[in-house]
XYZ file of C-alpha atoms in Angstrom:
137
model
C -0.869 -28.170 2.530
C 1.626 -30.580 4.119
C 4.230 -29.758 1.462
C 3.692 -26.035 1.916
C 4.669 -25.928 5.590
C 8.128 -27.546 5.175
C 8.781 -25.328 2.152
C 7.820 -22.238 4.117
C 10.041 -23.297 7.014
C 12.960 -23.845 4.632
C 12.502 -20.373 3.142
C 12.378 -18.832 6.602
C 15.508 -20.710 7.651
C 17.375 -19.555 4.550
C 16.184 -16.000 5.063
C 17.409 -15.883 8.653
C 20.909 -17.060 7.684
C 21.102 -14.533 4.866
C 20.613 -11.698 7.327
C 22.840 -13.128 10.052
C 25.820 -11.102 8.816
C 23.796 -7.887 9.059
C 22.514 -8.657 12.529
C 22.323 -5.418 14.506
C 24.822 -4.951 17.291
C 23.682 -5.189 20.889
C 22.750 -1.774 22.349
C 25.767 0.181 23.521
C 28.377 -1.917 21.707
C 28.676 -0.046 18.395
C 31.351 2.650 18.023
C 31.358 4.754 14.847
C 34.831 5.758 13.798
C 35.854 9.095 12.254
C 36.231 9.093 8.462
C 39.349 7.392 7.202
C 40.868 8.870 4.064
C 42.702 6.197 2.066
C 44.626 6.661 -1.180
C 43.712 4.629 -4.269
C 46.654 4.060 -6.563
C 47.011 2.560 -10.026
C 50.544 1.680 -11.152
C 51.943 3.576 -8.129
C 50.109 6.744 -9.203
C 47.489 8.369 -6.991
C 44.147 8.381 -8.814
C 41.605 8.930 -6.033
C 40.910 9.033 -2.327
C 38.444 6.718 -0.628
C 36.537 8.249 2.278
C 35.736 5.281 4.494
C 33.050 5.408 7.157
C 33.126 2.465 9.569
C 32.142 1.164 12.962
C 33.594 -1.255 15.447
C 31.353 -3.644 17.343
C 32.548 -4.371 20.879
C 31.821 -7.535 22.799
C 30.223 -5.490 25.603
C 29.245 -1.899 26.483
C 32.375 -1.589 28.646
C 34.422 -2.726 25.632
C 32.814 0.073 23.593
C 34.029 2.567 26.195
C 37.552 1.158 25.891
C 37.340 1.501 22.095
C 36.205 5.137 22.377
C 39.143 5.879 24.673
C 41.588 4.372 22.169
C 40.070 5.950 19.044
C 43.191 8.073 18.303
C 45.391 4.967 18.443
C 42.988 3.050 16.210
C 42.896 5.893 13.679
C 46.698 6.005 13.661
C 46.856 2.253 12.992
C 44.260 2.556 10.202
C 46.067 5.460 8.489
C 49.383 3.623 8.628
C 47.772 0.466 7.221
C 46.001 2.058 4.239
C 49.118 4.034 3.323
C 51.443 1.024 3.604
C 49.639 -1.199 1.096
C 47.066 -0.563 -1.657
C 43.373 -1.014 -0.810
C 42.264 -1.453 -4.418
C 40.940 -4.648 -5.953
C 43.402 -6.800 -7.861
C 41.113 -6.745 -10.916
C 40.422 -2.988 -10.707
C 42.776 -0.994 -8.462
C 40.573 2.099 -8.737
C 37.839 0.304 -6.714
C 38.149 -0.592 -3.033
C 38.487 -4.275 -2.134
C 35.980 -4.088 0.705
C 36.433 -7.619 2.060
C 40.217 -7.255 2.230
C 39.923 -3.788 3.799
C 37.560 -5.067 6.503
C 39.934 -7.955 7.281
C 42.928 -5.605 7.521
C 41.180 -3.031 9.697
C 39.695 -5.724 11.946
C 43.186 -7.146 12.432
C 44.501 -3.649 13.300
C 41.620 -3.109 15.714
C 42.223 -6.379 17.536
C 45.960 -5.646 17.732
C 45.362 -2.230 19.326
C 42.513 -3.310 21.613
C 43.770 -6.715 22.691
C 41.886 -9.984 22.935
C 38.224 -10.229 23.820
C 37.200 -6.581 23.283
C 36.273 -6.506 19.574
C 33.491 -8.620 18.089
C 33.331 -7.214 14.539
C 34.332 -4.426 12.169
C 31.865 -3.093 9.599
C 32.033 -0.652 6.739
C 29.198 1.854 6.664
C 29.982 3.711 3.455
C 32.820 4.307 1.007
C 32.898 7.432 -1.148
C 35.545 7.798 -3.836
C 36.807 11.203 -4.930
C 39.020 11.274 -8.012
C 42.153 13.377 -7.977
C 42.110 16.155 -10.553
C 44.761 15.272 -13.138
C 45.648 18.839 -14.167
C 45.096 20.744 -10.924
C 47.056 23.989 -10.560
C 49.962 23.792 -8.131
């Protein structure tokens, strides 16, 4: 019985750190962004579009209001970013490198919003739509 309690506590401690990254945002601080459409290219040829659904987590409810007011500027920064450099994985350019995309879009968000407003950037969903190779013009 004595060995069971420390083991149970260790499992609970590990479980709480595993979910720390998915911790829900404080009420009123989450701002869902409009879909971002990003090109996926392989050897400089367009092969698909990634439809990216995301949200920005503000440090406070007033920060969320500021983010909502600057949504057009954020979207502009995101579109410029995903069109300036590929978002595909190095090992498979037809798949989105999610970690790198989050880092890039978080950096854009902090640049537009300034210091102390943004706590986190999260991807909600990514849908990939292949480009038809022989589509009529």
